[in-house]
PDB file of C-alpha atoms and ligand atoms in Angstrom:
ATOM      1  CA  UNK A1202      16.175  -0.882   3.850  1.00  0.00           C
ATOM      2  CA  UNK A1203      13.050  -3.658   4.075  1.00  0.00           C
ATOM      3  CA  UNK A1204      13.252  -6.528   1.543  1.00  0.00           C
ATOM      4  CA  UNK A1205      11.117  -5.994  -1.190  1.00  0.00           C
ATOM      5  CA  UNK A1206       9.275  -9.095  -2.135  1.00  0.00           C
ATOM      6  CA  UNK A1207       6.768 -10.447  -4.762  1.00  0.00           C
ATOM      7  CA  UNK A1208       6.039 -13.978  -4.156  1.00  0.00           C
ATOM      8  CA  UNK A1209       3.789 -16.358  -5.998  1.00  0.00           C
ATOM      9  CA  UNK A1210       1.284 -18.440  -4.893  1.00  0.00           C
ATOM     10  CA  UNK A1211       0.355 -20.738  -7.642  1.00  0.00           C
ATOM     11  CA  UNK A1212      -1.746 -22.931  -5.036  1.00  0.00           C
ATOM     12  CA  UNK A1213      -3.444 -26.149  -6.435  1.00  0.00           C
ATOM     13  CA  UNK A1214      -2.909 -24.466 -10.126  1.00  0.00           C
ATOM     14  CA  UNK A1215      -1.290 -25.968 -13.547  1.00  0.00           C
ATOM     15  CA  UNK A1216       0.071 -28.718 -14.694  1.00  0.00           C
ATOM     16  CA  UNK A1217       3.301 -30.403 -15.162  1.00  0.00           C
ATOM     17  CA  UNK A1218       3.736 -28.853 -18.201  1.00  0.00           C
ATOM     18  CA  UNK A1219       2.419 -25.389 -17.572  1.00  0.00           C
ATOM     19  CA  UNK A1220       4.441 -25.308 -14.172  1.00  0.00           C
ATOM     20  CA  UNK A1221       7.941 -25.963 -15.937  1.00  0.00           C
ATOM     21  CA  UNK A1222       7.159 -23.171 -19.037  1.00  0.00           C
ATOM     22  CA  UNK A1223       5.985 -20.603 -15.981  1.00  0.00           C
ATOM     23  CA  UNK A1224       8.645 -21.542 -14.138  1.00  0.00           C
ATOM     24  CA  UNK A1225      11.565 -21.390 -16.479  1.00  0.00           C
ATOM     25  CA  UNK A1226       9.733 -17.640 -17.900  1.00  0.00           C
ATOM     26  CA  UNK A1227       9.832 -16.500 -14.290  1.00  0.00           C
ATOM     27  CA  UNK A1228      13.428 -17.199 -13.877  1.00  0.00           C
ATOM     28  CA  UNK A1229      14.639 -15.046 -16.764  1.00  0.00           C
ATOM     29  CA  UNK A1230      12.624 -12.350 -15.182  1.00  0.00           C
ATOM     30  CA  UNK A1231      15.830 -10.301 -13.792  1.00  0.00           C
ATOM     31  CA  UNK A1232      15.368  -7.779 -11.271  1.00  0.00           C
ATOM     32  CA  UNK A1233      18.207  -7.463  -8.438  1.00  0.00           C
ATOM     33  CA  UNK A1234      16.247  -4.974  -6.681  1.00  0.00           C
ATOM     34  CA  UNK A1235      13.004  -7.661  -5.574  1.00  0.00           C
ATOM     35  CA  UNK A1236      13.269 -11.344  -4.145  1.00  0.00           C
ATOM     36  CA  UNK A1237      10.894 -13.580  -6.043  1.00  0.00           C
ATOM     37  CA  UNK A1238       9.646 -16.524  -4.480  1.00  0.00           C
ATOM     38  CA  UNK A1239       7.102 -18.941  -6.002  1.00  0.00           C
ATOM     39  CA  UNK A1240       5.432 -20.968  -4.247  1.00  0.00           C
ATOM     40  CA  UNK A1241       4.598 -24.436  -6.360  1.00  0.00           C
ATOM     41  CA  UNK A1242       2.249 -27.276  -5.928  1.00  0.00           C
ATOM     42  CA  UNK A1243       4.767 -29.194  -3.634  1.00  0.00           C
ATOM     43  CA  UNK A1244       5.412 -31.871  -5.805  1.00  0.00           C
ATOM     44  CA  UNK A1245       7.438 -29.658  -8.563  1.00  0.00           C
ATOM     45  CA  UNK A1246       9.797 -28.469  -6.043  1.00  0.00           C
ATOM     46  CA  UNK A1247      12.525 -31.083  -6.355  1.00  0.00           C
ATOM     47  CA  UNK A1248      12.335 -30.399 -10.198  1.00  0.00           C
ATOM     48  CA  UNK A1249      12.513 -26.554  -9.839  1.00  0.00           C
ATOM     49  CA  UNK A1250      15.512 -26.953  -7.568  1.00  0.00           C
ATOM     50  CA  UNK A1251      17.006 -28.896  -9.809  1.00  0.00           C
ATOM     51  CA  UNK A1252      16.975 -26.213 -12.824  1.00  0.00           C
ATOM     52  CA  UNK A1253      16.793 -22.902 -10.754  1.00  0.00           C
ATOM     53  CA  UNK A1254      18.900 -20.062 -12.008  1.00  0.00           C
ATOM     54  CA  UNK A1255      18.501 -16.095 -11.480  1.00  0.00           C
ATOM     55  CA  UNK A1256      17.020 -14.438  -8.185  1.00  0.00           C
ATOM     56  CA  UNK A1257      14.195 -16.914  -7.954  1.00  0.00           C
ATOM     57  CA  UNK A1258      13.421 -18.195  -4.688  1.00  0.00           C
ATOM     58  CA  UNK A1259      11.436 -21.346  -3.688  1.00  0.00           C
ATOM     59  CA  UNK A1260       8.932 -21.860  -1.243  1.00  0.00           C
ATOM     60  CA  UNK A1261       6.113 -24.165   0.226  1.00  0.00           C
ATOM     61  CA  UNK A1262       2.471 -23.646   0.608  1.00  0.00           C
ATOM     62  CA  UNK A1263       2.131 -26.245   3.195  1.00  0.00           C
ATOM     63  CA  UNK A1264       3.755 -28.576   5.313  1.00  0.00           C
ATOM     64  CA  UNK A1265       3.462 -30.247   8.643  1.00  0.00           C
ATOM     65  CA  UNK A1266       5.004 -29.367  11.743  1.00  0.00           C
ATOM     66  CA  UNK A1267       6.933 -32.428  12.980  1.00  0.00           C
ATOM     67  CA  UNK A1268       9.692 -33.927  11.491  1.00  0.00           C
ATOM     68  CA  UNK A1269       8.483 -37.299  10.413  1.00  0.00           C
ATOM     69  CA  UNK A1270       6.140 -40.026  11.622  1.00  0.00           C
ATOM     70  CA  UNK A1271       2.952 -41.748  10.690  1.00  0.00           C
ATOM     71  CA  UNK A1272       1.040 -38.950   8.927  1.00  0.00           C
ATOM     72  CA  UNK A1273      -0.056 -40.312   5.250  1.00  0.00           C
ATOM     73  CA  UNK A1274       0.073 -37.632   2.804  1.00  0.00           C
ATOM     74  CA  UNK A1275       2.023 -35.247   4.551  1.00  0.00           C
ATOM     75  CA  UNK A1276       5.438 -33.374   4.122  1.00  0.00           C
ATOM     76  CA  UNK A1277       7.598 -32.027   6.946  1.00  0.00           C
ATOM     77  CA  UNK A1278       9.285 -28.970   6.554  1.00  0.00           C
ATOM     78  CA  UNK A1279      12.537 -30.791   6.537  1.00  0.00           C
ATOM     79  CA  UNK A1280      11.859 -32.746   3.437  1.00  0.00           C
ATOM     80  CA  UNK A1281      10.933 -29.292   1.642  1.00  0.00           C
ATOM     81  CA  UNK A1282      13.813 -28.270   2.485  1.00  0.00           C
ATOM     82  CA  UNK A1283      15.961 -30.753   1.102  1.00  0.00           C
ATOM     83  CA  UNK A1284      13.298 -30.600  -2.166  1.00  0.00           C
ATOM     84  CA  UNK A1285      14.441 -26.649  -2.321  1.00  0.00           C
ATOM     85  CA  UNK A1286      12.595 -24.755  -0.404  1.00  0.00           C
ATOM     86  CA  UNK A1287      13.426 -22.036   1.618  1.00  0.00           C
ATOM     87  CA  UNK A1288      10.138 -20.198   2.479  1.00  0.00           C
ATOM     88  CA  UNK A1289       6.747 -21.154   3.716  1.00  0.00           C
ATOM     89  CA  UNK A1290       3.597 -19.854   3.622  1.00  0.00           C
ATOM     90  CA  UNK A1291       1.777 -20.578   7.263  1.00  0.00           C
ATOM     91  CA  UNK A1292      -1.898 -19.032   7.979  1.00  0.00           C
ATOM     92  CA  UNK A1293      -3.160 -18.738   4.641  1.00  0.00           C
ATOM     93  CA  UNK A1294      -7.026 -18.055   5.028  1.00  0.00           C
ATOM     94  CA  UNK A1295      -7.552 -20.433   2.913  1.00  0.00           C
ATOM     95  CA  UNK A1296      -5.744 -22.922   5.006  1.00  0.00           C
ATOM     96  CA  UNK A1297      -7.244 -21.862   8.198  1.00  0.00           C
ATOM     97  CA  UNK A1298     -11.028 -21.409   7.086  1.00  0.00           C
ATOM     98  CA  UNK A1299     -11.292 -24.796   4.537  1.00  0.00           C
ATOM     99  CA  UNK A1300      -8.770 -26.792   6.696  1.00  0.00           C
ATOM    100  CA  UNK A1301      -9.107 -25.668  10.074  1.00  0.00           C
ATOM    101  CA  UNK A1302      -5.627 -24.439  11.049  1.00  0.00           C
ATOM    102  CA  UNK A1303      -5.869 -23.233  14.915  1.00  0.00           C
ATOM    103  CA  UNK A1304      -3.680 -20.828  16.143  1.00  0.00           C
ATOM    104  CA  UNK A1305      -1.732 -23.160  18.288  1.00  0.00           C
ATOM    105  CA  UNK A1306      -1.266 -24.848  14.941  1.00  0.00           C
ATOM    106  CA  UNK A1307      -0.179 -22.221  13.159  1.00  0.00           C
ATOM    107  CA  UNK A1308       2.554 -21.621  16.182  1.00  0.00           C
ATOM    108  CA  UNK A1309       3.507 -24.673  15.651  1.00  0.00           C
ATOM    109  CA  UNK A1310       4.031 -24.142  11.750  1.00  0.00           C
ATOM    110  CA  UNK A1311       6.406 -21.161  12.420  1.00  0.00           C
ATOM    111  CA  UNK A1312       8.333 -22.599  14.979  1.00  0.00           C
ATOM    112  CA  UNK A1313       8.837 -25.836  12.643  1.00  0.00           C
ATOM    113  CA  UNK A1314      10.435 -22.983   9.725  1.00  0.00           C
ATOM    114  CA  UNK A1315      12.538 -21.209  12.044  1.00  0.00           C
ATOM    115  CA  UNK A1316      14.219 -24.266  13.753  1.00  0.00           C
ATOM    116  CA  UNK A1317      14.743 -25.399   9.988  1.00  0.00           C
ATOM    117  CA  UNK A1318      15.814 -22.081   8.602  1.00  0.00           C
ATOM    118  CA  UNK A1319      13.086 -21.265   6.600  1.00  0.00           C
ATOM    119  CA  UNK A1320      11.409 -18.089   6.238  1.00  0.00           C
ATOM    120  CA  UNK A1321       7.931 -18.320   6.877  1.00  0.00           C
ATOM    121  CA  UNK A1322       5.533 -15.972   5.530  1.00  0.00           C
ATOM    122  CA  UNK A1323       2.728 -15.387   7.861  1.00  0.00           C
ATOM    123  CA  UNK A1324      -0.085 -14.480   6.679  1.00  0.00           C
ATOM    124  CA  UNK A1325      -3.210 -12.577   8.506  1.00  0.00           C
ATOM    125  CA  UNK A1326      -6.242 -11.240   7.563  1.00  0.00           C
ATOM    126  CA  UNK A1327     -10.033 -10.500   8.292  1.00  0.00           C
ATOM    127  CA  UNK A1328     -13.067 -11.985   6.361  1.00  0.00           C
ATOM    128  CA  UNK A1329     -15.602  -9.027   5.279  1.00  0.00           C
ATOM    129  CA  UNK A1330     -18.101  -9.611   8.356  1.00  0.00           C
ATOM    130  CA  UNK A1331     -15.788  -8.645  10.585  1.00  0.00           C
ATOM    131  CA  UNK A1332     -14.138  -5.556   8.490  1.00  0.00           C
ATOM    132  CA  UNK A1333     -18.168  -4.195   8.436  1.00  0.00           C
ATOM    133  CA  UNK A1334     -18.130  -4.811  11.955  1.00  0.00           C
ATOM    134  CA  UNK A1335     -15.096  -2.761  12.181  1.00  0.00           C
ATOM    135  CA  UNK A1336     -13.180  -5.378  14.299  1.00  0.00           C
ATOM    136  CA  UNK A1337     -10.360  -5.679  11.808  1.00  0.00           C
ATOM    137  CA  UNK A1338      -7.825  -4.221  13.791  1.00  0.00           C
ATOM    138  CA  UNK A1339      -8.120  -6.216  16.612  1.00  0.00           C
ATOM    139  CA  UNK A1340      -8.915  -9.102  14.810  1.00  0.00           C
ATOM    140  CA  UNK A1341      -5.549  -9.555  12.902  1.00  0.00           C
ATOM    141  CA  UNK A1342      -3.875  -8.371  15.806  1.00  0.00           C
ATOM    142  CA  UNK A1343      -5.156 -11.401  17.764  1.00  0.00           C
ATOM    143  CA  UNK A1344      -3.712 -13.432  14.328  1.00  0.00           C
ATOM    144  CA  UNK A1345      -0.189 -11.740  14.926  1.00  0.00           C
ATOM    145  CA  UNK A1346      -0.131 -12.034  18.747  1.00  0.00           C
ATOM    146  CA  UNK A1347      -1.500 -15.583  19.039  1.00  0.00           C
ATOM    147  CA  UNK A1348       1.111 -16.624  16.062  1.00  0.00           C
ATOM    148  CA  UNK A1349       4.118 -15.026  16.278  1.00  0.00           C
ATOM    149  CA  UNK A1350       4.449 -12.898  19.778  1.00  0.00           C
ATOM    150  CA  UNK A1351       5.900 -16.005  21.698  1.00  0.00           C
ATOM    151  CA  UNK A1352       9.128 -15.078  19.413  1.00  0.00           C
ATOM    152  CA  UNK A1353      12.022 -13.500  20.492  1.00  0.00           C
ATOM    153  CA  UNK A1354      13.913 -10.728  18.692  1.00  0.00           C
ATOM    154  CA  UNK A1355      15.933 -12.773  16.279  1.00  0.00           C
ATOM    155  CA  UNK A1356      13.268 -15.071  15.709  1.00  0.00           C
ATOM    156  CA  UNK A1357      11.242 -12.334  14.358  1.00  0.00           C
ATOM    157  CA  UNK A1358      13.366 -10.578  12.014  1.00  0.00           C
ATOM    158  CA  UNK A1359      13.847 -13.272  10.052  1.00  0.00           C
ATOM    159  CA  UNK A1360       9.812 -13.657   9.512  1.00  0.00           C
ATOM    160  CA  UNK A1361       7.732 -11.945   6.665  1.00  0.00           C
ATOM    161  CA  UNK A1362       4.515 -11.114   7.023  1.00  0.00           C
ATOM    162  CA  UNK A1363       1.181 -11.291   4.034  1.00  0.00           C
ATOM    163  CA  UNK A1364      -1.601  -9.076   4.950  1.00  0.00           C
ATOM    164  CA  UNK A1365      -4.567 -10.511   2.986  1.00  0.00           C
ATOM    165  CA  UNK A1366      -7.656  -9.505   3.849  1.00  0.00           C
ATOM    166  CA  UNK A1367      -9.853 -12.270   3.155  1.00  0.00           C
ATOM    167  CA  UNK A1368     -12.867 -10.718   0.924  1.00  0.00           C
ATOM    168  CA  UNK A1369     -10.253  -9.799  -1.573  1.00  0.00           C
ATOM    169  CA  UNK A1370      -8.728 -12.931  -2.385  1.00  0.00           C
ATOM    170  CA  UNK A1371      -9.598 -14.667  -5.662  1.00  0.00           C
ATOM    171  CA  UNK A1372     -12.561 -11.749  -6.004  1.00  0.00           C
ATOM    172  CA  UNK A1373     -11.366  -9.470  -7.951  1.00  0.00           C
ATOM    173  CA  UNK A1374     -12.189  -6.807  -5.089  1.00  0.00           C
ATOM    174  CA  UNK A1375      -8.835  -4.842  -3.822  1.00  0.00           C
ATOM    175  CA  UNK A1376      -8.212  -3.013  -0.507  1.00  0.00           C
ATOM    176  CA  UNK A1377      -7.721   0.694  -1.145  1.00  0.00           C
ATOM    177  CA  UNK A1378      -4.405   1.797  -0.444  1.00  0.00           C
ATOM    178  CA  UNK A1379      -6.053   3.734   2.371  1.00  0.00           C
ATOM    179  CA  UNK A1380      -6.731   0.770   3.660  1.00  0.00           C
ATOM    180  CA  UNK A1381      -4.143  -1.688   3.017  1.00  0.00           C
ATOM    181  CA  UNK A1382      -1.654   1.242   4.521  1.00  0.00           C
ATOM    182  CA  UNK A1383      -3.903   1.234   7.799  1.00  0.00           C
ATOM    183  CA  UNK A1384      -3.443  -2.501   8.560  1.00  0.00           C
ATOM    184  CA  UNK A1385       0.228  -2.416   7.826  1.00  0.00           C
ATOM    185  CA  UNK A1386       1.208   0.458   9.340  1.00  0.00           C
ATOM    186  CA  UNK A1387      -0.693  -0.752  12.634  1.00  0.00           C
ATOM    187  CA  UNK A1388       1.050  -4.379  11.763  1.00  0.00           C
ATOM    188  CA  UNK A1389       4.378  -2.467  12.032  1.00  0.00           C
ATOM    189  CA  UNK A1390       3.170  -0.649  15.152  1.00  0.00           C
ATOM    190  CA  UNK A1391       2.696  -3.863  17.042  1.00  0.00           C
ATOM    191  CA  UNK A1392       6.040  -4.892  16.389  1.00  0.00           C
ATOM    192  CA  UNK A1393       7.621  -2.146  17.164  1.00  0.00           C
ATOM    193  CA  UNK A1394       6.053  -1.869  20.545  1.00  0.00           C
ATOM    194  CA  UNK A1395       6.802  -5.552  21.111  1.00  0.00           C
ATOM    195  CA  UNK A1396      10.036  -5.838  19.912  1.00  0.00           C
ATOM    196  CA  UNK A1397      11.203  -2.054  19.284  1.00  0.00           C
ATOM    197  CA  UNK A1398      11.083  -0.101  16.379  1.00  0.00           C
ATOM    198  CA  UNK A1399      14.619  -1.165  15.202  1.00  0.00           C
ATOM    199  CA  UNK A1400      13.203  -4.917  14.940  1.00  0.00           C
ATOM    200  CA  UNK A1401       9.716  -3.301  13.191  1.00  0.00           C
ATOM    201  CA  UNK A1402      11.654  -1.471  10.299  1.00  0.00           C
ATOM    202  CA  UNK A1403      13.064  -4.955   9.533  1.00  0.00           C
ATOM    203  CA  UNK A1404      10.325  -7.416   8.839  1.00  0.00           C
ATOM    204  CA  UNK A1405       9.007  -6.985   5.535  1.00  0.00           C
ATOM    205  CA  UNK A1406       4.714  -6.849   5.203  1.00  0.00           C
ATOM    206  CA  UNK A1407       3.154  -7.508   1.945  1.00  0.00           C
ATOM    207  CA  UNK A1408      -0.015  -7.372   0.452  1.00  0.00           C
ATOM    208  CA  UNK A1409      -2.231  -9.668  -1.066  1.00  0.00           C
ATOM    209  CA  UNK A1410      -5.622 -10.140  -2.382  1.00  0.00           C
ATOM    210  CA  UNK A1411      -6.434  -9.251  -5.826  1.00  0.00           C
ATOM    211  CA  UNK A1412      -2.489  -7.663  -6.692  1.00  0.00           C
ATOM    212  CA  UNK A1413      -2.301  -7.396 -10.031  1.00  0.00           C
ATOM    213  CA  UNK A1414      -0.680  -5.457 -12.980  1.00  0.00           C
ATOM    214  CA  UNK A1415      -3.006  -2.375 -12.314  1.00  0.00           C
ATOM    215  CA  UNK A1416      -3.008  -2.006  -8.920  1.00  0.00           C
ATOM    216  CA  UNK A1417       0.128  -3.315  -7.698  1.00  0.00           C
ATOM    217  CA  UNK A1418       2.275   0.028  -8.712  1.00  0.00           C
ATOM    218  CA  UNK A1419      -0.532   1.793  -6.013  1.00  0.00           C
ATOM    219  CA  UNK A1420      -0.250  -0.506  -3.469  1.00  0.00           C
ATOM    220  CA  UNK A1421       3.602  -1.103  -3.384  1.00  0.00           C
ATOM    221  CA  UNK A1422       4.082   2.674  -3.119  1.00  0.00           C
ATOM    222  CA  UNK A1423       2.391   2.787   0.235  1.00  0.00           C
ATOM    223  CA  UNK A1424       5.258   3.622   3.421  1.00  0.00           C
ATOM    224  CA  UNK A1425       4.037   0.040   5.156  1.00  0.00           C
ATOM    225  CA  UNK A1426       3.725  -1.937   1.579  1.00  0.00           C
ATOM    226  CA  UNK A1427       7.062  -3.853   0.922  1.00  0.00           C
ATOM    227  CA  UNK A1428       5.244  -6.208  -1.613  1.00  0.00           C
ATOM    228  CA  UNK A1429       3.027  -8.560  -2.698  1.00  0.00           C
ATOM    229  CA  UNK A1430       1.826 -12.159  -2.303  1.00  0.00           C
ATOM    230  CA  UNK A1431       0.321 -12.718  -5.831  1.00  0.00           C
ATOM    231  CA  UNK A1432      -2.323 -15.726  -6.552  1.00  0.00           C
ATOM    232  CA  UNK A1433      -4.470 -15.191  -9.677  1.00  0.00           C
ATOM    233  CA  UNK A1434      -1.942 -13.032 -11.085  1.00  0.00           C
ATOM    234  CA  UNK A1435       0.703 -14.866 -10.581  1.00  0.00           C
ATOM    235  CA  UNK A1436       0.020 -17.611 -12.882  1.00  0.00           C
ATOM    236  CA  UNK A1437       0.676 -15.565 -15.909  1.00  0.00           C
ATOM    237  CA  UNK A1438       4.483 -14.380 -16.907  1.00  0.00           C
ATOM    238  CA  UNK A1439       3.450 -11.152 -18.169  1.00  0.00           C
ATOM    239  CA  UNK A1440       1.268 -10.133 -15.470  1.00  0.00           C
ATOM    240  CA  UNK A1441       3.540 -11.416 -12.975  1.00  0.00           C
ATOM    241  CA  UNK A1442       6.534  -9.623 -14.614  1.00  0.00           C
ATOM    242  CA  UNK A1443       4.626  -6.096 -14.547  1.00  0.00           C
ATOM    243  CA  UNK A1444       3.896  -6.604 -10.851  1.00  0.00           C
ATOM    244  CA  UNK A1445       7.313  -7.225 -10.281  1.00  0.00           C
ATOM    245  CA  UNK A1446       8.608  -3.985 -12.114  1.00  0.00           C
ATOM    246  CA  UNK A1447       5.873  -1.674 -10.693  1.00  0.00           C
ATOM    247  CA  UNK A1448       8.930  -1.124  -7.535  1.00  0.00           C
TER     248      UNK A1448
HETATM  249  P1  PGA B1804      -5.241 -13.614  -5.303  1.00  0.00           P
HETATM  250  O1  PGA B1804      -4.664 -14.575  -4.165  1.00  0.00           O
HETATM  251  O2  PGA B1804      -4.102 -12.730  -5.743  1.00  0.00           O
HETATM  252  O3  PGA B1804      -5.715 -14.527  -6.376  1.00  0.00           O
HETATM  253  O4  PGA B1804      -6.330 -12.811  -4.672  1.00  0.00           O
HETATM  254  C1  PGA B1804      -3.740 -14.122  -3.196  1.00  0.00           C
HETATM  255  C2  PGA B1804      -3.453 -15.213  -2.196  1.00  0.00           C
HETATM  256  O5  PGA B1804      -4.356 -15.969  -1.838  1.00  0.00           O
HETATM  257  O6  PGA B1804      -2.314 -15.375  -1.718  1.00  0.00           O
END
C-alpha cells in the first residue's frame, strides 16, 4: 500500500503569530491513516520542531544544493535538517518559472535531499499553452526524466512526486479527475518501465492545484491519486482538516 499524503504548502504566507495557532491546530488534527507534512516559511521551522507532537511532518520549500559556502541568504539542506525538516519541495512551478530553476538545478536539488535523507517532493507540471497544445504528456515527462531518471532503484522509492499542473495553481481552476488520473497514471507508467512496476506501485503521486474541501474527496479517489499538495487551502484548519479526512 502507497503512502497517502496531504502536505501543506503555506509558501510566503502568515505571520509569526498566525503560523504558531495553524500550526499547533494542525497538530491535533489526528489521522494515523495520512502523513501530514507542512511546509513553513523556513524561518518557523526550528520553532515547529521544537513543539511538534502527533503525525505532523516538517518540510522545506526551498533550499540550496551545497552544503555551505558563500551564498548570502541561503539555506542548505543540511541546516533544514537540523531545523526539523525532513521533506523538500524541489521543482515547484513557481520556483522554476519566477526563479529560474533549470533542470540540472533541480537534479541537483534532489540529489542534495537524498544524500541528506530527506524526502523530496518533486513536483511537475505543464502551464496551459502547452496543455492546449496537447504537449502535456511529453512535457512533464521531459520534467520527470531530466529530474529524477539519473536515480537508481532505491533512490527512487524513497521520492514523492506533486503533479501540479500549472494553470490550476492559486486559480481557483481544478483538473478534472479525468485528467488528473491521465497524468498520473502515465507518471506511474514511466516508472514502472524505468524502474519496474514493483518500484512504480511504491512512490506516492499527489495532486495539486486548486485541492480543496470540495474537490479533494474526487480527486483522492482516483487509482493514480495518493494525495494532495495543498496551497490556498491549506492555510485554513478547517479546510485543511476536511481535505485530510476526504481518504
Ligand atoms: P494551490 O497551490 O492549492 O493554492 O493551488 C498548490 C501549490 O502551489 O502547491
Amino acid at each position: 500500500m502507497r503512502k497517502k499524503i496531504v502536505a501543506a504548502n503555506w509558501k510566503m504566507n502568515l505571520n509569526p503569530v498566525e503560523a504558531n495557532s495553524l500550526f499547533d491546530e494542525v497538530s491535533q488534527i489526528s489521522n494515523s491513516d495520512v502523513e501530514i507534512l507542512v511546509f513553513p516559511s523556513a524561518i518557523y521551522l526550528l520553532g515547529f520542531n521544537q513543539k511538534k507532537s502527533g503525525n505532523v511532518k516538517l518540510g522545506i520549500q526551498n533550499f540550496y544544493p551545497t552544503d555551505k559556502g558563500a551564498l548570502t541568504g541561503e539555506i542548505s539542506i543540511s541546516q533544514a535538517k537540523e531545523c526539523g525538516a525532513e521533506y523538500a519541495l524541489v521543482g515547484h512551478s513557481e520556483r522554476r518559472a519566477l526563479f529560474g530553476e533549470t533542470h540540472d538545478f533541480l537534479k541537483q536539488k534532489v540529489d542534495a535531499c537524498l544524500t541528506h535523507d530527506l524526502t523530496p517532493v518533486f513536483c511537475c507540471g505543464e502551464p496551459l499553452e502547452i496543455r492546449q497544445a496537447h504537449k502535456h504528456i511529453a512535457y512533464v515527462k521531459n520534467q520527470i526524466v531530466t529530474g529524477l531518471f539519473h536515480l537508481d532503484a532505491n533512490e527512487i522509492v524513497k521520492c514523492i512526486v506533486a503533479y501540479e499542473p500549472v494553470w490550476a495553481i492559486g486559480t481557483g481552476l481544478t483538473a478534472s479527475t479525468k485528467q488528473a488520473e491521465e497524468m498520473q497514471k502515465e507518471i506511474r507508467s514511466w516508472f514502472s518501465s524505468n524502474y519496474g512496476n514493483d518500484i512504480a506501485e511504491k512512490i506516492s503521486i499527489l495532486y495539486g492545484g486548486s485541492c480543496n474541501a470540495s474537490n479533494a474527496k474526487e480527486l483522492f479517489s482516483c487509482a493514480n491519486v495518493d494525495g494532495g499538495l495543498i496551497g490556498g487551502a491549506s492555510l485554513k484548519k478547517e479546510s485543511f482538516e476536511e481535505i485530510i479526512e476526504s481518504f
